[in-house]
Coordinates of C-alpha atoms in Angstrom, one line a residue:
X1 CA -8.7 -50.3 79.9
X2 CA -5.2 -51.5 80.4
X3 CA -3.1 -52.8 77.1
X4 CA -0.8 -55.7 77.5
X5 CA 2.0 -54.1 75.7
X6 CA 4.8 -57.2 76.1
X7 CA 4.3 -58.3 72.7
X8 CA 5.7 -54.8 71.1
X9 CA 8.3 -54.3 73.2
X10 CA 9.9 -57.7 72.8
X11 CA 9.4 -57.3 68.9
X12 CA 11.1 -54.2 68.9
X13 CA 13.8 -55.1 71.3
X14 CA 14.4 -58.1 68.3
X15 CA 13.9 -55.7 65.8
X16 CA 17.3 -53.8 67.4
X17 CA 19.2 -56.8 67.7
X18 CA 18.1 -57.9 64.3
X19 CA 19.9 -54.1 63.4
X20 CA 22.7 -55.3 65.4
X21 CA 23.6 -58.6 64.1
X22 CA 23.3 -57.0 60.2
X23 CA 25.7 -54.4 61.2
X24 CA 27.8 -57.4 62.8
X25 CA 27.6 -59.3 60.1
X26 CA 28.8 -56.0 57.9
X27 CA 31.8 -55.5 59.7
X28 CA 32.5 -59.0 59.6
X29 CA 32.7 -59.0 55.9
X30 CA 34.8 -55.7 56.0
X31 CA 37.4 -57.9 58.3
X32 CA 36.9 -60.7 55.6
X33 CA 38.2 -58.2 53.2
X34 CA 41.3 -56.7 55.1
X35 CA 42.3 -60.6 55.5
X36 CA 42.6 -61.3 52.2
X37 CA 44.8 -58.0 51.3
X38 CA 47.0 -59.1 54.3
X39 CA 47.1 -62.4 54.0
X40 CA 47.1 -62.0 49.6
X41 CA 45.1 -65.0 49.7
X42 CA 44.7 -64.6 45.9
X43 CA 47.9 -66.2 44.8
X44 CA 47.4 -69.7 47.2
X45 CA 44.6 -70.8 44.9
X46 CA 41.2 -72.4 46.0
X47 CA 42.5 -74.0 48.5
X48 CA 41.8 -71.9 51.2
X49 CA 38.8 -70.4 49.8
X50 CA 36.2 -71.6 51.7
X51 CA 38.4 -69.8 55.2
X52 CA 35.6 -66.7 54.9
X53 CA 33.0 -69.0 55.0
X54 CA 34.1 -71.4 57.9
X55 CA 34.2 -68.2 59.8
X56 CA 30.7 -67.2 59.2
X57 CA 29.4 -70.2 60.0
X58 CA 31.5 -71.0 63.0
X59 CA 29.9 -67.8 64.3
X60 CA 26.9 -68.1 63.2
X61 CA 26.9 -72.1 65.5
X62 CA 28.0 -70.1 68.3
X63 CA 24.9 -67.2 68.2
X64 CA 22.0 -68.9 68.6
X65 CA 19.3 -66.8 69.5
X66 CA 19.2 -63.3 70.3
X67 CA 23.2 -62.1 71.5
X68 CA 24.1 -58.9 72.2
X69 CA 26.6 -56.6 69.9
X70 CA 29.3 -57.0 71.9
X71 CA 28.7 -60.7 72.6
X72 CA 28.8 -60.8 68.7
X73 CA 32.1 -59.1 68.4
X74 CA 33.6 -61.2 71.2
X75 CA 33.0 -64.9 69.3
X76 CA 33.6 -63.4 65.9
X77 CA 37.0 -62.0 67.3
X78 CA 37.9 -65.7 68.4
X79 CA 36.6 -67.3 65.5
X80 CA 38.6 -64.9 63.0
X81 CA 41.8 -65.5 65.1
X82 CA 41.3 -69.3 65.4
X83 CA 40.8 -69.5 61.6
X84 CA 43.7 -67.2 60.9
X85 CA 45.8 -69.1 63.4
X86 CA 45.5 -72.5 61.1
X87 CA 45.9 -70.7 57.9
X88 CA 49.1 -69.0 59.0
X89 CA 50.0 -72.6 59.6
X90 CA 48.9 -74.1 56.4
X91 CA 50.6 -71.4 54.1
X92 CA 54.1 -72.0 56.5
X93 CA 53.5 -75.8 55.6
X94 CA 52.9 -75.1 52.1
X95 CA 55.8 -72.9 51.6
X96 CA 58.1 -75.6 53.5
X97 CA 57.1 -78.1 50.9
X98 CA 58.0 -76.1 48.5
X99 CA 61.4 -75.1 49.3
X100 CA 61.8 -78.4 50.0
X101 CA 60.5 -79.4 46.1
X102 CA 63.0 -76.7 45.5
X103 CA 65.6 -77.8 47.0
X104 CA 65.1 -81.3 45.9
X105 CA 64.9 -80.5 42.3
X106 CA 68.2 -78.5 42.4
X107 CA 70.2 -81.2 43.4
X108 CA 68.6 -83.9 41.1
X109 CA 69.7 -81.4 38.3
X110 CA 73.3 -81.2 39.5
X111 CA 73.4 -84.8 40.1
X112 CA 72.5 -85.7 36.4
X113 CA 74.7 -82.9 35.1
X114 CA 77.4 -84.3 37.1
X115 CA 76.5 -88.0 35.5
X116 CA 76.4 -86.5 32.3
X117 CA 79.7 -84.9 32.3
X118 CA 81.2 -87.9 33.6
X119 CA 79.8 -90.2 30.8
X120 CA 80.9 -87.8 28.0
X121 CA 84.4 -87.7 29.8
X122 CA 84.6 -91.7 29.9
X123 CA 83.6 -92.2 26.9
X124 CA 86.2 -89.6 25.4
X125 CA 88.9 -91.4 27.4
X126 CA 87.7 -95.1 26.2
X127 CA 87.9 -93.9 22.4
X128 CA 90.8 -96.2 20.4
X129 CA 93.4 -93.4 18.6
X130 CA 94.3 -96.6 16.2
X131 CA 90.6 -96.2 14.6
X132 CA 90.0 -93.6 11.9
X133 CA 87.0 -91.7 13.6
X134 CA 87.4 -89.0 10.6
X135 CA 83.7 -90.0 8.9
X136 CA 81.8 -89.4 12.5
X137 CA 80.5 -85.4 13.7
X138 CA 83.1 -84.4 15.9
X139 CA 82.2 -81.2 17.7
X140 CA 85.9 -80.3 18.3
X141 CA 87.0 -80.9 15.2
X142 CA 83.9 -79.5 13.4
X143 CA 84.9 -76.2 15.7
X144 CA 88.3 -76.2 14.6
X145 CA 87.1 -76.3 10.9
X146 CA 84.9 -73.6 11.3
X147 CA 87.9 -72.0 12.4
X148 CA 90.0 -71.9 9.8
X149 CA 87.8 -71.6 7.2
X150 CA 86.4 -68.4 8.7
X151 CA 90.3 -67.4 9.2
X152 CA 90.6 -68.1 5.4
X153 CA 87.6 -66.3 4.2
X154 CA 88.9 -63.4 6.4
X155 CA 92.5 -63.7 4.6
X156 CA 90.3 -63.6 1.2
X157 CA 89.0 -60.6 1.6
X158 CA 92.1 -58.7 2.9
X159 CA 93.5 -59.5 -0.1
X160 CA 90.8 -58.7 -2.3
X161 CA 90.4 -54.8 -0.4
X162 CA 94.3 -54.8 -0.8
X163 CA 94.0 -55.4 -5.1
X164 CA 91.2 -53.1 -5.0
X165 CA 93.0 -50.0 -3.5
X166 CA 96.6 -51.3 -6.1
X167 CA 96.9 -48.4 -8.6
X168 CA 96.5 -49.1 -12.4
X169 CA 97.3 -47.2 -15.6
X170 CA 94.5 -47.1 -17.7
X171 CA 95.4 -46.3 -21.6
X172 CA 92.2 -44.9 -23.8
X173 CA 91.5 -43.1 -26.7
X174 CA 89.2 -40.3 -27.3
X175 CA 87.4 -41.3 -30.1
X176 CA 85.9 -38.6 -32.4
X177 CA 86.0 -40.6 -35.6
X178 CA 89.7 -40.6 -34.7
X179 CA 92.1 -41.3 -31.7
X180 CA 93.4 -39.4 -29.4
X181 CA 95.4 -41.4 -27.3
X182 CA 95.2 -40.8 -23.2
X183 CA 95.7 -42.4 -20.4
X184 CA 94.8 -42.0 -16.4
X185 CA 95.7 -43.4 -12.7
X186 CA 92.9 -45.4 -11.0
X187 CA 92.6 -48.2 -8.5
X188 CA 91.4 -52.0 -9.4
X189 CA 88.3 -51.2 -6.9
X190 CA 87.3 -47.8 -9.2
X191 CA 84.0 -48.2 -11.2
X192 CA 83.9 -47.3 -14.9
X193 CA 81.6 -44.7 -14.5
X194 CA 84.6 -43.0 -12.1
X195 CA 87.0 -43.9 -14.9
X196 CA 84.7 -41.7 -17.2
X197 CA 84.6 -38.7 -15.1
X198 CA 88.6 -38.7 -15.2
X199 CA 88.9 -38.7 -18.3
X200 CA 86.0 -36.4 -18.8
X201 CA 88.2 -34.1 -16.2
X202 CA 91.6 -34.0 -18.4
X203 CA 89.5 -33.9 -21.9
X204 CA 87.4 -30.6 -21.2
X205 CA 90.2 -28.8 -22.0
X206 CA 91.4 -29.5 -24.9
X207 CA 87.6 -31.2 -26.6
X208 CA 85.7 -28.1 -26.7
X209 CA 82.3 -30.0 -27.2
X210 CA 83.2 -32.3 -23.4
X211 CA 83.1 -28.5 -22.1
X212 CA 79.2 -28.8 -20.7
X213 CA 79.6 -32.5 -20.6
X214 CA 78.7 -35.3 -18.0
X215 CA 80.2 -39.1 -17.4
X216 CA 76.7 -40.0 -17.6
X217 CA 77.0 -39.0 -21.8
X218 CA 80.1 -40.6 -22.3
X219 CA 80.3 -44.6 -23.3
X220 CA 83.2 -46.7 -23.0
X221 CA 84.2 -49.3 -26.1
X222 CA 86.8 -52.1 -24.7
X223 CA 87.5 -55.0 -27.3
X224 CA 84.5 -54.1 -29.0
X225 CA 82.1 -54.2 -26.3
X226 CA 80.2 -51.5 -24.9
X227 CA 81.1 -51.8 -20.8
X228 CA 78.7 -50.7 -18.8
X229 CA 79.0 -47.8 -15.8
X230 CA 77.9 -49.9 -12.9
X231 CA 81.5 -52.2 -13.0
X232 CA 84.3 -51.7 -11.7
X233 CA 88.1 -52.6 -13.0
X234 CA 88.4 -55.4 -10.1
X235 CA 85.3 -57.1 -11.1
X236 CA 86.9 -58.1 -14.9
X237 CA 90.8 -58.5 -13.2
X238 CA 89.1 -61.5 -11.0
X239 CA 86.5 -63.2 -13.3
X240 CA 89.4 -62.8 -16.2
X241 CA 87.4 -61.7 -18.8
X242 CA 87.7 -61.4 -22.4
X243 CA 86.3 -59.5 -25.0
X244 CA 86.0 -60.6 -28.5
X245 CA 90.0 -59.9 -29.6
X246 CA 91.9 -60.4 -26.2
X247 CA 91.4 -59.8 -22.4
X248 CA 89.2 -56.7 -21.4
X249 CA 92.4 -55.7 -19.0
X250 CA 95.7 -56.4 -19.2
X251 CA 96.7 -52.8 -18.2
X252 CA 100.2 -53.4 -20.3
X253 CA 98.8 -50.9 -23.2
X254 CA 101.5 -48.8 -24.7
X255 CA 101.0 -49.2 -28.6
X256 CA 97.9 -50.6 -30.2
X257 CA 99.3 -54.1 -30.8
X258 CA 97.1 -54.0 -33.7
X259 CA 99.2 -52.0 -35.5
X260 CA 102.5 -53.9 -34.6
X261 CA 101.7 -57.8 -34.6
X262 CA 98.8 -59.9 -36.5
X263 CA 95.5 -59.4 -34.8
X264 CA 94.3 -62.7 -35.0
X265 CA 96.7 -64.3 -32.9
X266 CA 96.3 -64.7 -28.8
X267 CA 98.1 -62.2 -26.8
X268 CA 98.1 -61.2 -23.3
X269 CA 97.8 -57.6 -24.0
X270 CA 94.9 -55.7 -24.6
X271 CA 93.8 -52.9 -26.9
X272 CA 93.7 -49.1 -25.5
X273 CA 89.8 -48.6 -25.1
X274 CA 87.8 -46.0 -26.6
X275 CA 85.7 -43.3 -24.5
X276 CA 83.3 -41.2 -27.0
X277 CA 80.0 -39.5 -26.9
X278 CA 76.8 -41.8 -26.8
X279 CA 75.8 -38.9 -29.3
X280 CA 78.4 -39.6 -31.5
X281 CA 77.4 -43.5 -31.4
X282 CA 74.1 -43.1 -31.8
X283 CA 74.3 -41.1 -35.1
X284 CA 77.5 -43.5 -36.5
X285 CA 76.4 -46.9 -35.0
X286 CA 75.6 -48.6 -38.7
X287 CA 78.9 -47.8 -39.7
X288 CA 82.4 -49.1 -38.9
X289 CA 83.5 -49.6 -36.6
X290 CA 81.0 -48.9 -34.2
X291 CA 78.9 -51.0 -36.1
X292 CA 80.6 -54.3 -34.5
X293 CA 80.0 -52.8 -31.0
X294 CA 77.2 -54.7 -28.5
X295 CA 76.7 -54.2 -25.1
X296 CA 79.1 -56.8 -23.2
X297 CA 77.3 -59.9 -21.8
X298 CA 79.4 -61.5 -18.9
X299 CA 77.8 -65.0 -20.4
X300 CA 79.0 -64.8 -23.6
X301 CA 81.9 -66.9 -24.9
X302 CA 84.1 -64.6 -27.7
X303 CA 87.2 -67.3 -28.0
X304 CA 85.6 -68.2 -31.7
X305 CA 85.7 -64.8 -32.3
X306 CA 87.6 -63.7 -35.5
X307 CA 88.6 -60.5 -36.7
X308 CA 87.6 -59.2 -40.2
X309 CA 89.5 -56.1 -40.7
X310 CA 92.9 -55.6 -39.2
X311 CA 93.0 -51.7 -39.6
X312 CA 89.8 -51.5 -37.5
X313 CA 91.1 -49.2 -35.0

């Protein structure tokens, strides 16, 4: 007995164009792909988003019923080109607008800096020279302050690195219990703790017990004040300061005007110094004279200051 076998072989002729149209519709999103990395569709924006899709169903209106492969590849070539066709010309339309914008925008800005420009210059040339203006910001004359005072602050400190690096003679005495009067050449911008290690220098010799000596052990006594290491000569010529009988530097020390004149009266000199051992100070501080010493305070006000023993030194 015969079969009618129709049935079968039309379901497995669909079955192969079924096989078809998913390999069609494979490659079709594989040419999707390659469109967008050619076309760089990523940086447009949504607009065109929906082109993939358009495609798909364009050829999907167009395949009704069972096609063949090739007749598959035939419409979807069309449709692809069609639909890259009009997006080639909505991104050139785009991208004419927006030179245009561009272009637009450029010259409005050099218009209103143009306006501007001639504002500022009219109202400059309307001003009244008969009207003190002195009270209101003026830019060019703020500038021209700004000027010199930047010229006079430079001016200020080339003078104050020139008195720095000025030489000085600096009388002391060695003080042991008694004086041994020295002196040394530094410069205004020299610290006292350099000061210390000169003397130290032309002392060794002749002080047996400065032989194994540093500046860091020595202290230095000026107008009765113990000056610390840290400051320097220039920092006591500019702030003019005093100790409790007289100016801390004068640097016009040749006798001890104590000796010569009445202590108690103002002078403009100043006393020779004296550089000892912190040892020495620490074992003779309660008696005089170290016992007036104190560490100098740059806050401190010595004018009432009297003197109690004239033969002090």
């Amino acid at each position: 007995m015969a079969h009618y076998k129709g049935a079968a072989s039309e379901a497995g002729r669909a079955l192969q164009l079924q096989k078809k149209r998913e390999k069609a519709v494979e490659e079709l999103e594989h040419k999707k792909r390659k469109i967008e990395e050619e076309l760089k569709l990523s940086t447009i924006g949504s607009k065109f988003a929906t082109h993939y899709d358009a495609i798909e169903q364009q050829i999907r209106s167009s395949t009704v019923g069972l096609v063949t492969l090739d007749q598959m590849r035939a419409k979807q070539e069309v449709a692809v080109k069609e639909r890259e066709k009009q997006l080639a010309l909505k991104i050139e339309s785009i991208q004419q607008k927006e030179a245009e914008d561009k272009r637009e925008l450029k010259e409005r800005q050099k218009r209103q800096s143009s306006d501007a420009m001639k504002e500022a210059k009219k109202h400059r040339m309307i001003k009244n020279p008969d009207v003190d203006t002195s009270f209101l910001r003026d830019r060019d004359r703020e500038d021209e302050e700004n000027l010199l005072r930047e010229q006079l602050r430079q001016e200020w400190v080339e003078k104050q690195e020139r008195l720095k690096s000025e030489d000085i003679e600096i009388t002391f005495s060695y003080w042991d219990g008694s004086g041994h009067r020295r002196s040394v050449m530094m410069t205004k911008g020299n610290s006292i703790y350099q000061f210390l290690q000169k003397c130290l220098d032309s002392l060794r010799k002749e002080f047996h017990e400065l032989r194994a000596v540093t500046a860091d052990q020595l202290m230095y006594i000026k107008e009765d004040l113990i000056i610390p290491q840290h400051y320097t000569f220039y920092d006591f010529i500019v702030t003019k300061a005093r100790g409790k009988s007289g100016p801390l530097f004068a640097f016009d020390v040749h006798d001890d005007v104590r000796l010569v004149s009445d202590a108690t009266v103002e002078r403009d000199e100043s006393h020779a110094g004296k550089v000892l051992l912190r040892a020495w100070y620490e074992r003779n501080k309660h008696i005089f004279p170290a016992s007036r010493w104190e560490p100098y305070d740059p806050t401190k006000n010595y004018d009432k200051y009297t003197i109690g023993d004239r033969s002090s030194k």
